[in-house]
Coordinates of C-alpha atoms in Angstrom, one line a residue:
Chain A
M1 CA 28.2 186.8 -128.6
S2 CA 31.1 187.7 -126.4
F3 CA 30.6 189.5 -123.1
H4 CA 32.8 192.3 -121.9
S5 CA 32.7 193.8 -118.4
P6 CA 32.3 197.6 -118.3
G7 CA 36.0 197.9 -117.3
T8 CA 37.2 195.9 -120.3
L9 CA 34.9 197.8 -122.6
K10 CA 36.3 201.0 -121.3
A11 CA 39.8 199.7 -121.9
I12 CA 39.0 198.7 -125.5
W13 CA 37.4 202.0 -126.1
I14 CA 40.4 203.9 -124.8
R15 CA 42.8 201.8 -126.9
K16 CA 40.7 202.4 -130.0
L17 CA 40.6 206.1 -129.3
N18 CA 44.3 206.2 -128.8
I19 CA 45.0 204.3 -132.0
S20 CA 42.8 206.5 -134.1
K21 CA 44.4 209.5 -132.5
L22 CA 47.8 208.1 -133.3
E23 CA 46.7 207.3 -136.8
R24 CA 45.5 210.8 -137.3
F25 CA 48.7 212.2 -135.9
E26 CA 50.7 209.9 -138.2
K27 CA 48.7 211.0 -141.2
F28 CA 49.3 214.6 -140.4
T29 CA 53.0 214.1 -139.9
T30 CA 53.3 212.2 -143.2
K31 CA 51.4 215.0 -145.1
F32 CA 53.5 217.7 -143.5
S33 CA 56.8 215.9 -144.3
N34 CA 55.7 215.1 -147.8
W35 CA 54.9 218.7 -148.4
L36 CA 58.4 219.8 -147.2
N37 CA 59.9 217.0 -149.4
W38 CA 58.4 218.7 -152.5
V39 CA 60.0 222.0 -151.4
A40 CA 63.3 220.1 -151.3
G41 CA 62.4 218.7 -154.8
V42 CA 62.1 222.2 -156.2
A43 CA 65.5 222.9 -154.7
V44 CA 67.2 220.0 -156.4
V45 CA 65.7 220.9 -159.8
A46 CA 66.6 224.5 -159.3
M47 CA 70.2 223.4 -158.4
L48 CA 70.4 221.4 -161.6
G49 CA 69.0 224.3 -163.7
L50 CA 71.3 226.9 -162.1
T51 CA 74.4 224.8 -162.5
V52 CA 73.6 224.0 -166.2
V53 CA 72.9 227.7 -166.9
D54 CA 76.2 228.5 -165.1
I55 CA 78.2 226.0 -167.2
V56 CA 76.7 227.2 -170.5
G57 CA 77.1 230.8 -169.5
A58 CA 80.7 230.4 -168.4
K59 CA 81.9 228.2 -171.3
F60 CA 80.1 229.8 -174.2
F61 CA 79.2 233.4 -173.3
N62 CA 81.9 234.1 -170.8
W63 CA 79.2 235.0 -168.3
P64 CA 79.0 232.7 -165.3
V65 CA 76.0 233.1 -163.1
P66 CA 77.1 235.6 -160.4
G67 CA 77.1 233.9 -157.0
A68 CA 76.3 230.5 -158.5
V69 CA 78.4 228.7 -155.9
E70 CA 76.8 230.3 -152.9
I71 CA 73.3 230.0 -154.2
T72 CA 73.9 226.3 -154.9
G73 CA 75.0 226.0 -151.2
F74 CA 71.8 227.6 -150.0
L75 CA 69.7 225.4 -152.2
S76 CA 71.6 222.4 -150.8
V77 CA 70.5 223.5 -147.2
V78 CA 66.9 223.4 -148.3
L79 CA 67.3 220.2 -150.3
I80 CA 68.9 218.2 -147.4
S81 CA 67.1 219.6 -144.3
F82 CA 63.6 219.6 -145.9
A83 CA 64.0 216.0 -147.0
I84 CA 65.1 214.5 -143.7
A85 CA 61.5 214.1 -142.3
Y86 CA 60.0 212.4 -145.3
T87 CA 63.1 210.1 -145.5
Q88 CA 62.4 209.2 -141.9
V89 CA 58.7 208.6 -142.6
L90 CA 59.7 206.2 -145.4
H91 CA 62.3 204.6 -143.0
G92 CA 65.0 205.6 -145.5
H93 CA 67.7 206.4 -142.9
V94 CA 70.1 203.5 -142.8
R95 CA 69.8 201.3 -139.6
V96 CA 71.3 198.1 -138.4
E97 CA 68.2 196.0 -137.9
F98 CA 69.9 192.6 -138.0
F99 CA 70.2 192.1 -134.2
T100 CA 66.9 193.5 -133.1
M101 CA 64.9 191.7 -135.8
R102 CA 65.1 188.5 -133.7
A103 CA 64.0 190.0 -130.4
S104 CA 60.5 189.5 -129.0
Q105 CA 57.8 192.1 -129.8
R106 CA 58.0 193.5 -126.3
A107 CA 61.8 193.8 -126.4
Q108 CA 61.7 195.5 -129.8
G109 CA 59.2 197.9 -128.4
I110 CA 61.4 198.7 -125.4
I111 CA 64.5 199.2 -127.6
G112 CA 62.4 201.3 -130.0
V113 CA 61.3 203.6 -127.1
I114 CA 65.0 204.2 -126.2
I115 CA 66.3 204.8 -129.7
W116 CA 63.5 207.0 -130.9
L117 CA 63.7 209.0 -127.7
L118 CA 67.4 209.5 -128.2
S119 CA 66.8 210.5 -131.9
F120 CA 64.1 212.9 -130.8
A121 CA 66.5 214.5 -128.3
L122 CA 69.1 215.0 -131.0
F123 CA 66.7 216.8 -133.4
A124 CA 65.2 218.8 -130.6
L125 CA 68.7 220.0 -129.6
L126 CA 69.5 220.7 -133.3
A127 CA 66.3 222.8 -133.7
W128 CA 67.0 224.8 -130.5
Q129 CA 70.7 225.3 -131.4
S130 CA 70.0 226.2 -135.0
Y131 CA 67.4 228.8 -133.9
K132 CA 70.0 230.3 -131.5
F133 CA 72.7 230.2 -134.2
G134 CA 70.3 231.9 -136.6
R135 CA 69.6 234.6 -134.1
V136 CA 73.3 235.3 -133.8
L137 CA 73.7 235.5 -137.5
Q138 CA 70.6 237.7 -137.8
I139 CA 71.9 240.2 -135.2
S140 CA 75.4 240.3 -136.6
G141 CA 73.9 240.7 -140.1
E142 CA 76.2 238.2 -141.8
V143 CA 75.7 237.8 -145.5
S144 CA 77.2 235.8 -148.4
P145 CA 80.3 237.3 -150.0
T146 CA 79.1 237.8 -153.6
E147 CA 75.4 238.2 -153.7
E148 CA 75.1 239.5 -150.1
I149 CA 72.3 237.1 -149.3
P150 CA 71.7 236.9 -145.5
F151 CA 72.5 233.5 -144.0
Y152 CA 70.0 233.5 -141.1
P153 CA 66.8 232.6 -143.0
F154 CA 68.5 229.3 -144.1
V155 CA 69.7 228.5 -140.6
Y156 CA 66.1 229.1 -139.3
G157 CA 65.1 226.8 -142.2
I158 CA 67.1 224.0 -140.6
A159 CA 65.5 224.7 -137.2
F160 CA 62.0 224.6 -138.9
A161 CA 62.8 221.4 -140.8
C162 CA 63.6 219.7 -137.5
I163 CA 59.9 220.1 -136.4
P164 CA 58.5 217.4 -138.8
V165 CA 61.5 215.2 -138.0
C166 CA 60.7 215.4 -134.3
L167 CA 57.0 214.7 -135.1
A168 CA 57.9 211.7 -137.2
L169 CA 60.2 210.4 -134.4
V170 CA 57.3 210.9 -131.9
V171 CA 55.2 208.7 -134.1
E172 CA 57.9 206.0 -134.0
F173 CA 58.2 206.4 -130.3
L174 CA 54.5 206.0 -129.6
K175 CA 54.3 202.9 -131.9
S176 CA 57.2 201.3 -130.0
L177 CA 55.6 202.3 -126.7
S178 CA 52.3 200.5 -127.7
M179 CA 54.4 197.5 -128.7
A180 CA 56.2 197.5 -125.4
V181 CA 53.0 197.7 -123.2
K182 CA 50.8 195.4 -125.3
K183 CA 49.8 192.4 -123.3
Chain B
M1 CA 90.3 209.3 -117.6
S2 CA 92.6 209.8 -120.5
A3 CA 91.3 211.0 -123.8
T4 CA 92.0 207.7 -125.5
V5 CA 89.9 205.8 -122.9
I6 CA 87.0 208.2 -123.5
G7 CA 87.4 207.7 -127.2
I8 CA 87.3 204.0 -126.9
I9 CA 84.2 204.2 -124.6
G10 CA 82.7 206.5 -127.3
I11 CA 83.3 203.9 -130.0
V12 CA 81.8 201.1 -127.9
V13 CA 78.7 203.1 -127.0
L14 CA 78.4 204.0 -130.7
L15 CA 78.5 200.3 -131.7
V16 CA 76.0 199.3 -129.0
V17 CA 73.5 202.0 -130.2
F18 CA 74.1 201.0 -133.8
F19 CA 73.1 197.5 -133.0
L20 CA 70.0 198.6 -131.1
G21 CA 68.8 199.9 -134.5
M22 CA 69.1 203.7 -134.2
P23 CA 69.7 205.3 -137.6
V24 CA 73.5 205.3 -138.1
G25 CA 73.7 209.0 -139.0
F26 CA 71.7 210.0 -135.9
T27 CA 73.8 207.8 -133.7
M28 CA 77.2 209.2 -134.9
A29 CA 75.9 212.8 -134.4
L30 CA 74.6 212.1 -131.0
V31 CA 77.5 210.1 -129.6
G32 CA 79.9 212.6 -131.2
L33 CA 78.0 215.5 -129.6
V34 CA 77.9 213.9 -126.1
G35 CA 81.6 213.0 -126.4
F36 CA 82.6 216.4 -127.4
C37 CA 80.5 218.0 -124.7
Y38 CA 82.2 215.7 -122.1
M39 CA 85.7 216.4 -123.4
V40 CA 85.4 220.1 -123.9
N41 CA 82.3 221.6 -122.4
P42 CA 78.5 221.3 -123.1
Q43 CA 78.2 224.9 -124.4
A44 CA 81.0 224.4 -127.0
G45 CA 79.5 221.0 -127.9
L46 CA 76.0 222.3 -128.5
A47 CA 77.2 225.3 -130.5
L48 CA 79.4 223.0 -132.6
L49 CA 76.3 220.8 -133.4
A50 CA 74.4 223.7 -135.1
R51 CA 77.6 225.1 -136.8
D52 CA 78.7 221.7 -138.1
I53 CA 75.3 220.9 -139.5
W54 CA 75.1 224.3 -141.2
A55 CA 78.6 224.0 -142.6
Q56 CA 77.9 220.6 -144.0
F57 CA 74.4 221.2 -145.4
S58 CA 75.5 224.5 -147.1
S59 CA 78.8 223.1 -148.4
Y60 CA 79.2 223.5 -152.2
S61 CA 81.5 220.5 -152.3
L62 CA 78.8 218.2 -151.0
T63 CA 76.3 219.3 -153.8
V64 CA 78.2 216.9 -156.1
I65 CA 76.2 214.1 -154.4
P66 CA 72.7 215.1 -155.4
M67 CA 73.8 216.0 -158.9
F68 CA 75.4 212.5 -159.6
V69 CA 72.5 210.8 -157.8
F70 CA 70.1 212.7 -160.0
M71 CA 71.9 211.6 -163.1
G72 CA 71.6 207.9 -162.0
S73 CA 68.0 208.3 -161.0
I74 CA 67.0 209.8 -164.4
A75 CA 68.9 207.0 -166.2
F76 CA 67.1 204.5 -163.9
N77 CA 63.6 206.0 -164.7
S78 CA 64.2 206.4 -168.4
G79 CA 64.8 202.8 -169.4
M80 CA 68.5 203.1 -170.3
S81 CA 69.2 199.7 -168.8
Q82 CA 67.1 198.0 -171.5
R83 CA 69.3 199.3 -174.3
L84 CA 72.5 198.5 -172.4
Y85 CA 71.2 195.0 -172.0
D86 CA 70.4 194.6 -175.7
A87 CA 73.9 195.8 -176.5
G88 CA 75.5 193.3 -174.1
Y89 CA 73.3 190.6 -175.6
S90 CA 74.5 191.2 -179.1
L91 CA 78.0 190.6 -177.8
F92 CA 77.6 187.7 -175.4
G93 CA 74.1 186.3 -176.0
R94 CA 75.0 183.2 -177.9
L95 CA 77.7 182.0 -175.6
R96 CA 77.1 179.5 -172.8
G97 CA 76.3 181.6 -169.7
G98 CA 76.0 184.5 -172.2
L99 CA 72.9 186.0 -170.5
A100 CA 74.8 186.3 -167.2
M101 CA 77.8 187.8 -169.0
T102 CA 75.4 190.2 -170.8
T103 CA 74.2 191.2 -167.3
V104 CA 77.7 192.0 -166.2
A105 CA 78.5 194.0 -169.3
A106 CA 75.2 195.9 -169.1
C107 CA 75.8 196.6 -165.4
A108 CA 79.3 197.9 -166.2
G109 CA 77.7 200.2 -168.8
F110 CA 75.0 201.3 -166.4
A111 CA 77.7 202.0 -163.8
A112 CA 79.1 204.6 -166.2
I113 CA 76.0 206.7 -165.6
C114 CA 74.9 205.6 -162.1
G115 CA 77.0 205.8 -159.0
S116 CA 75.2 203.5 -156.6
T117 CA 75.2 199.7 -156.2
N118 CA 71.5 199.1 -155.4
A119 CA 70.2 201.3 -158.2
S120 CA 72.3 199.4 -160.7
A121 CA 71.2 196.0 -159.3
A122 CA 67.5 197.1 -159.3
A123 CA 67.7 198.5 -162.8
M124 CA 69.4 195.5 -164.3
G125 CA 67.5 192.9 -162.2
R126 CA 64.2 193.9 -163.7
I127 CA 65.4 193.3 -167.2
A128 CA 68.0 190.6 -166.9
L129 CA 66.2 188.2 -164.4
P130 CA 63.1 187.6 -166.6
E131 CA 65.4 186.9 -169.6
M132 CA 67.6 184.4 -167.7
R133 CA 64.5 182.7 -166.4
R134 CA 63.2 182.4 -169.9
Y135 CA 66.3 180.4 -170.8
H136 CA 66.0 178.3 -167.6
Y137 CA 69.1 179.7 -166.0
D138 CA 70.1 178.4 -162.6
N139 CA 68.5 180.6 -160.0
A140 CA 71.6 181.1 -157.9
L141 CA 73.7 182.0 -160.9
A142 CA 71.1 184.4 -162.3
T143 CA 70.4 186.3 -159.1
G144 CA 73.9 186.2 -157.7
C145 CA 75.3 187.7 -160.9
V146 CA 72.8 190.6 -160.8
A147 CA 73.6 191.3 -157.1
A148 CA 77.4 191.2 -157.7
S149 CA 77.4 193.1 -161.1
G150 CA 75.2 195.8 -159.6
S151 CA 78.1 196.5 -157.2
L152 CA 80.2 197.7 -160.2
G153 CA 78.1 200.8 -159.9
I154 CA 80.4 202.3 -157.3
L155 CA 83.7 201.2 -158.9
I156 CA 83.1 202.5 -162.4
P157 CA 82.7 206.3 -162.2
P158 CA 80.6 208.1 -161.2
S159 CA 80.5 206.7 -157.7
V160 CA 78.9 207.9 -154.5
I161 CA 81.5 206.0 -152.4
F162 CA 84.4 207.7 -154.2
I163 CA 82.7 211.1 -153.7
V164 CA 82.2 210.5 -150.0
Y165 CA 85.7 209.1 -149.6
G166 CA 87.1 212.1 -151.5
L167 CA 85.2 214.5 -149.2
L168 CA 86.3 212.8 -146.0
T169 CA 90.0 212.5 -147.0
E170 CA 90.3 215.7 -149.1
Q171 CA 91.3 213.9 -152.2
S172 CA 90.3 215.0 -155.7
I173 CA 87.1 213.4 -156.8
G174 CA 88.1 213.6 -160.4
R175 CA 91.3 211.6 -159.8
L176 CA 89.4 209.0 -157.7
F177 CA 86.8 208.6 -160.4
I178 CA 89.4 208.0 -163.1
A179 CA 91.3 205.6 -160.8
G180 CA 88.2 203.4 -160.8
V181 CA 88.1 202.8 -164.6
F182 CA 90.7 200.1 -165.0
P183 CA 89.9 198.2 -161.8
G184 CA 86.3 198.4 -162.9
I185 CA 87.0 196.9 -166.3
M186 CA 89.2 194.3 -164.6
L187 CA 86.6 193.3 -162.1
A188 CA 83.9 193.1 -164.8
A189 CA 86.3 190.8 -166.8
L190 CA 86.8 188.7 -163.6
F191 CA 83.1 188.4 -163.1
I192 CA 82.7 187.2 -166.7
G193 CA 85.5 184.7 -166.1
V194 CA 83.6 183.4 -163.0
I195 CA 80.5 182.9 -165.1
Y196 CA 82.5 181.1 -167.8
L197 CA 84.0 178.7 -165.2
I198 CA 80.7 178.0 -163.5
C199 CA 79.0 177.2 -166.9
R200 CA 81.9 175.0 -168.0
R201 CA 81.4 172.9 -164.9
H202 CA 77.6 173.0 -165.0
P203 CA 76.6 173.5 -168.6
D204 CA 72.9 173.3 -167.6
F205 CA 73.3 176.4 -165.3
G206 CA 73.5 178.8 -168.2
P207 CA 72.2 177.6 -171.6
A208 CA 73.2 179.7 -174.6
G209 CA 70.8 182.3 -176.0
G210 CA 69.7 182.5 -179.6
P211 CA 72.2 183.9 -182.2
T212 CA 72.0 187.6 -183.2
T213 CA 72.3 188.9 -186.7
W214 CA 74.9 191.6 -187.7
K215 CA 72.0 194.1 -188.0
Q216 CA 70.9 193.3 -184.4
K217 CA 74.5 193.7 -183.2
L218 CA 74.8 197.1 -185.0
T219 CA 71.5 198.4 -183.5
G220 CA 72.6 197.1 -180.1
I221 CA 75.8 198.9 -180.2
T222 CA 74.5 202.2 -181.6
G223 CA 71.7 202.1 -179.0
V224 CA 74.3 202.7 -176.3
I225 CA 76.6 205.1 -178.1
E226 CA 75.0 208.0 -176.3
V227 CA 76.0 206.5 -173.0
L228 CA 79.6 206.3 -174.1
I229 CA 79.5 209.9 -175.3
L230 CA 77.9 211.1 -172.1
F231 CA 80.4 209.2 -170.0
C232 CA 83.4 210.6 -171.9
F233 CA 81.9 214.1 -171.7
V234 CA 81.2 214.0 -168.0
I235 CA 84.1 212.0 -166.6
G236 CA 86.5 213.4 -169.2
G237 CA 85.4 216.9 -168.5
L238 CA 86.0 216.4 -164.8
F239 CA 89.3 214.7 -165.5
L240 CA 90.5 217.5 -167.7
G241 CA 89.4 220.2 -165.2
W242 CA 86.6 221.7 -167.4
F243 CA 84.1 221.0 -164.7
S244 CA 84.0 221.2 -161.0
P245 CA 82.6 217.9 -159.6
T246 CA 79.2 219.5 -159.1
Q247 CA 79.2 220.9 -162.6
A248 CA 80.1 217.4 -164.0
G249 CA 77.2 215.9 -162.1
A250 CA 74.8 218.5 -163.4
A251 CA 76.1 218.2 -166.9
G252 CA 75.6 214.4 -166.6
A253 CA 72.1 214.8 -165.2
A254 CA 71.1 217.3 -167.9
G255 CA 72.6 215.0 -170.6
T256 CA 70.7 212.0 -169.3
L257 CA 67.5 214.1 -169.2
V258 CA 68.0 215.1 -172.8
I259 CA 68.6 211.5 -173.9
G260 CA 65.6 210.3 -172.0
L261 CA 63.4 213.0 -173.6
A262 CA 64.8 212.6 -177.1
R263 CA 64.2 208.9 -177.0
R264 CA 60.7 209.6 -175.5
K265 CA 61.5 207.2 -172.6
L266 CA 61.1 209.7 -169.8
S267 CA 57.6 210.5 -168.7
W268 CA 56.6 213.3 -166.3
K269 CA 55.8 210.6 -163.8
G270 CA 59.2 209.1 -164.3
F271 CA 60.8 212.5 -163.8
L272 CA 59.0 213.1 -160.6
S273 CA 60.0 209.7 -159.4
A274 CA 63.6 210.5 -160.3
V275 CA 63.4 213.7 -158.2
K276 CA 62.0 211.8 -155.2
D277 CA 64.6 209.1 -155.5
T278 CA 67.3 211.7 -155.6
L279 CA 66.0 213.5 -152.5
Q280 CA 65.7 210.4 -150.4
I281 CA 69.1 208.9 -151.5
T282 CA 70.9 212.2 -151.1
C283 CA 69.3 212.9 -147.7
M284 CA 70.2 209.4 -146.5
V285 CA 73.8 209.7 -147.6
L286 CA 74.3 213.3 -146.3
V287 CA 72.8 212.7 -142.9
I288 CA 75.4 209.9 -142.5
V289 CA 78.1 212.3 -143.8
A290 CA 77.1 215.0 -141.3
G291 CA 76.9 212.5 -138.5
A292 CA 80.3 211.1 -139.3
L293 CA 81.8 214.6 -139.3
I294 CA 80.5 215.4 -135.9
F295 CA 81.7 212.0 -134.6
G296 CA 85.0 212.6 -136.4
H297 CA 85.5 215.9 -134.5
F298 CA 85.1 214.0 -131.2
I299 CA 87.4 211.1 -132.3
A300 CA 90.0 213.7 -133.5
I301 CA 90.3 215.3 -130.0
T302 CA 90.7 211.9 -128.4
K303 CA 93.8 211.5 -130.7
I304 CA 92.9 207.8 -131.3
P305 CA 93.6 207.9 -135.1
M306 CA 97.1 209.4 -134.6
A307 CA 97.9 206.9 -131.9
L308 CA 96.7 204.0 -134.0
A309 CA 98.5 205.2 -137.1
A310 CA 101.8 205.6 -135.1
W311 CA 101.3 202.1 -133.6
A312 CA 100.6 200.5 -137.0
G313 CA 103.5 202.3 -138.6
G314 CA 105.8 200.8 -136.0
L315 CA 104.6 197.2 -136.3
P316 CA 107.3 194.8 -137.3
I317 CA 105.2 193.3 -140.1
P318 CA 105.0 194.3 -143.8
A319 CA 102.7 197.1 -144.8
A320 CA 100.8 194.8 -147.2
A321 CA 100.0 192.5 -144.2
V322 CA 98.5 195.4 -142.3
M323 CA 96.5 196.3 -145.4
G324 CA 95.3 192.7 -145.6
L325 CA 94.2 193.0 -142.0
I326 CA 92.3 196.2 -142.7
V327 CA 90.6 194.5 -145.7
F328 CA 89.7 191.6 -143.4
I329 CA 88.2 193.9 -140.8
Y330 CA 86.0 195.5 -143.5
L331 CA 85.0 192.1 -144.8
V332 CA 83.8 191.0 -141.3
G333 CA 82.3 194.4 -140.4
G334 CA 80.6 194.7 -143.8
C335 CA 78.6 191.6 -142.9
F336 CA 76.8 193.4 -140.1
I337 CA 77.0 197.1 -140.8
D338 CA 75.8 198.9 -143.9
A339 CA 78.7 199.5 -146.2
L340 CA 78.4 203.3 -146.3
A341 CA 78.1 203.6 -142.6
L342 CA 81.1 201.4 -142.1
I343 CA 83.2 203.5 -144.4
M344 CA 82.2 206.7 -142.6
L345 CA 83.0 205.3 -139.3
T346 CA 86.3 203.7 -140.2
I347 CA 87.9 206.1 -142.7
P348 CA 88.9 208.7 -140.1
I349 CA 90.6 205.9 -138.2
F350 CA 92.1 203.8 -141.0
F351 CA 93.1 206.5 -143.5
P352 CA 95.9 207.9 -141.3
V353 CA 97.1 204.3 -140.8
A354 CA 97.2 203.8 -144.5
M355 CA 99.1 207.0 -145.0
A356 CA 101.5 206.3 -142.2
L357 CA 102.3 203.0 -144.0
G358 CA 103.1 204.9 -147.2
F359 CA 100.1 203.8 -149.3
D360 CA 98.8 206.0 -152.1
P361 CA 95.5 207.8 -150.9
I362 CA 93.8 207.3 -154.3
W363 CA 94.8 203.6 -154.4
F364 CA 93.4 203.2 -150.9
G365 CA 90.1 204.7 -152.1
V366 CA 89.9 202.1 -154.8
I367 CA 90.5 199.4 -152.2
I368 CA 87.8 200.9 -149.9
V369 CA 85.3 200.7 -152.8
L370 CA 86.2 197.1 -153.5
V371 CA 85.7 196.2 -149.8
T372 CA 82.4 198.0 -149.9
Q373 CA 81.4 195.9 -152.9
M374 CA 82.1 192.8 -150.8
G375 CA 79.9 194.3 -148.1
V376 CA 76.8 194.6 -150.3
I377 CA 76.8 190.9 -151.3
T378 CA 77.8 189.2 -148.0
P379 CA 75.2 187.8 -145.6
P380 CA 73.4 188.7 -143.5
V381 CA 73.2 192.4 -144.4
G382 CA 74.0 192.5 -148.2
V383 CA 71.9 195.4 -149.5
N384 CA 72.2 194.3 -153.2
V385 CA 71.0 190.8 -152.3
Y386 CA 67.9 192.3 -150.7
V387 CA 67.3 194.5 -153.8
V388 CA 67.5 191.4 -156.0
S389 CA 65.2 189.5 -153.8
G390 CA 62.7 192.4 -154.1
V391 CA 62.7 191.7 -157.9
A392 CA 62.9 187.9 -157.8
R393 CA 60.4 187.3 -154.9
D394 CA 60.2 183.6 -155.3
V395 CA 64.0 183.0 -154.9
P396 CA 65.0 182.4 -151.3
L397 CA 67.6 184.8 -149.9
E398 CA 70.0 182.0 -149.1
T399 CA 70.1 181.1 -152.8
I400 CA 71.0 184.6 -153.8
F401 CA 73.7 184.8 -151.2
K402 CA 75.0 181.4 -152.4
G403 CA 74.9 182.6 -156.0
A404 CA 76.9 185.7 -155.1
M405 CA 79.7 183.8 -153.3
P406 CA 81.8 183.0 -156.5
F407 CA 81.7 186.7 -157.3
L408 CA 82.9 187.6 -153.8
V409 CA 85.9 185.4 -154.5
A410 CA 86.5 187.4 -157.7
I411 CA 86.4 190.7 -155.7
I412 CA 88.9 189.3 -153.2
I413 CA 91.2 188.3 -156.2
A414 CA 90.8 191.8 -157.5
V415 CA 91.9 193.2 -154.1
A416 CA 94.9 190.9 -154.1
I417 CA 95.8 191.9 -157.7
L418 CA 95.5 195.6 -156.7
I419 CA 97.7 195.2 -153.7
A420 CA 100.3 193.5 -155.9
F421 CA 100.0 195.9 -158.8
P422 CA 98.8 199.3 -157.5
Q423 CA 99.5 200.8 -160.9
I424 CA 96.2 199.5 -162.2
A425 CA 94.5 202.1 -160.1
T426 CA 97.2 204.8 -159.9
F427 CA 98.3 204.9 -163.6
L428 CA 95.4 207.0 -165.0
P429 CA 95.3 209.5 -162.1
S430 CA 99.0 210.0 -162.4
L431 CA 98.4 211.6 -165.8
T432 CA 96.4 214.5 -164.4
M433 CA 97.8 217.9 -164.4
Y434 CA 96.2 219.2 -161.2

């Protein structure tokens, strides 16, 4: 039987607690991102359906779907921005891992802390700026030319979609941090 | 500090952060943003970030990417690769090295519905590798030929790389697609030639398969007739101006869906998996595209591309030599950086150079695709080799890289032929009306 001093026990207990908290946080992020990913999935299927109806309508019935081009553009916003977080969760964003692969665990952890912090900063800025831009469009009341659909909800959509991306990046950051400080 | 110096510092920082392992799309956006803030002012830079992202994500012209990716994903998930393989086998099966040649032919066929290299390699690897193993093919030849033939996916239309190139350089996607047809057939023929030569020297590397009856040949060919019809409909429709690129992609995806359902090969699960694949591939590509555009804005205000183009245009060496140098840079760069990221990063810089030297923009697009094909099979970061190693887990990576080398030589020969005879790429697009 091994013996731990009260101090060590406390340290182990804290580490366990932190890991289970991190795991819970990670699970939540994955679920949230996956849910948004399915919203993006609906958008891609809708885009296909809309375009096919538009082609058939235009070629055979001389009735193209009004505003098909702009609606496709709006669907595209949902498709891309709502899929970014889950793609990050799956580590699907292209990275150059060749050089860091060989580094020690601690070095990898330190590098991870830096790059995930920078990535987080980018998406936090994007969320903030998209919200601001959305406000501008909402106040000016800008709408699409044919169907007069307001732009701002979709710009807010981008800002909202940045939230799970930021969460997923925080997960990566914390994982790297624990790698960097591990003894 | 002059604008050029700031630009060069920006590029160096970008490369350093790339190599630290930050996702390339994020890196390009961040470095572009910081650079723009520094050159102009922070307020303008930050406002540009939100506006650029909105403009890209809501752009109709970019929706061509999810539609063609969807087409390829449905084809991937509905077993089209098996029928293409059977058709190829009925043609080449009984020859020495025939199964490897079959793989090349089937990949070329699959490339006609799928626009990415790794999907083609994964689709064909699952079918071709077990077959070649059954006939005791040499591991290096079997895996190398799948990795290399998969790269035909981006040369034979549709092609994600052509789409991205077209969007970045404002060239017609339809003309780029059609330009890839002859070079694609030529490269497939070169690959088959490579296999022939290897098997002549080492007959035990690729034993001949069993003979096929006329009936089998007929079923094989009719099994893929729908692929041919779909290809002609989609690419022809785009070429003739019936469809916008997005519409062509949607027509192709719908057609592939109908074929999959009619042949009872596409399950609900397969469809959902196709949707998911489409989302993740599209998102990965478009995040890089958006990042590259933000970075491109920064690089444009540093005036580096124009300076470089003027400099290259005034060099006292022939234009073909400069082109050779560019290809060499891609060959080396492609070893370390993902092919798509490399293109995004370098097109804004090299495209003006190629134009200043008087090269045809469509032809240059074909060259770019060929160098990308090199990038996906060269060590240490050859995506297709990793895909194949995912299918053939017991074959070491080195063996696959080694097996892909003869095919790399074939691609280099193809580039040389295209530099000597650009008409191979430019003849078909020159027939278009628009």
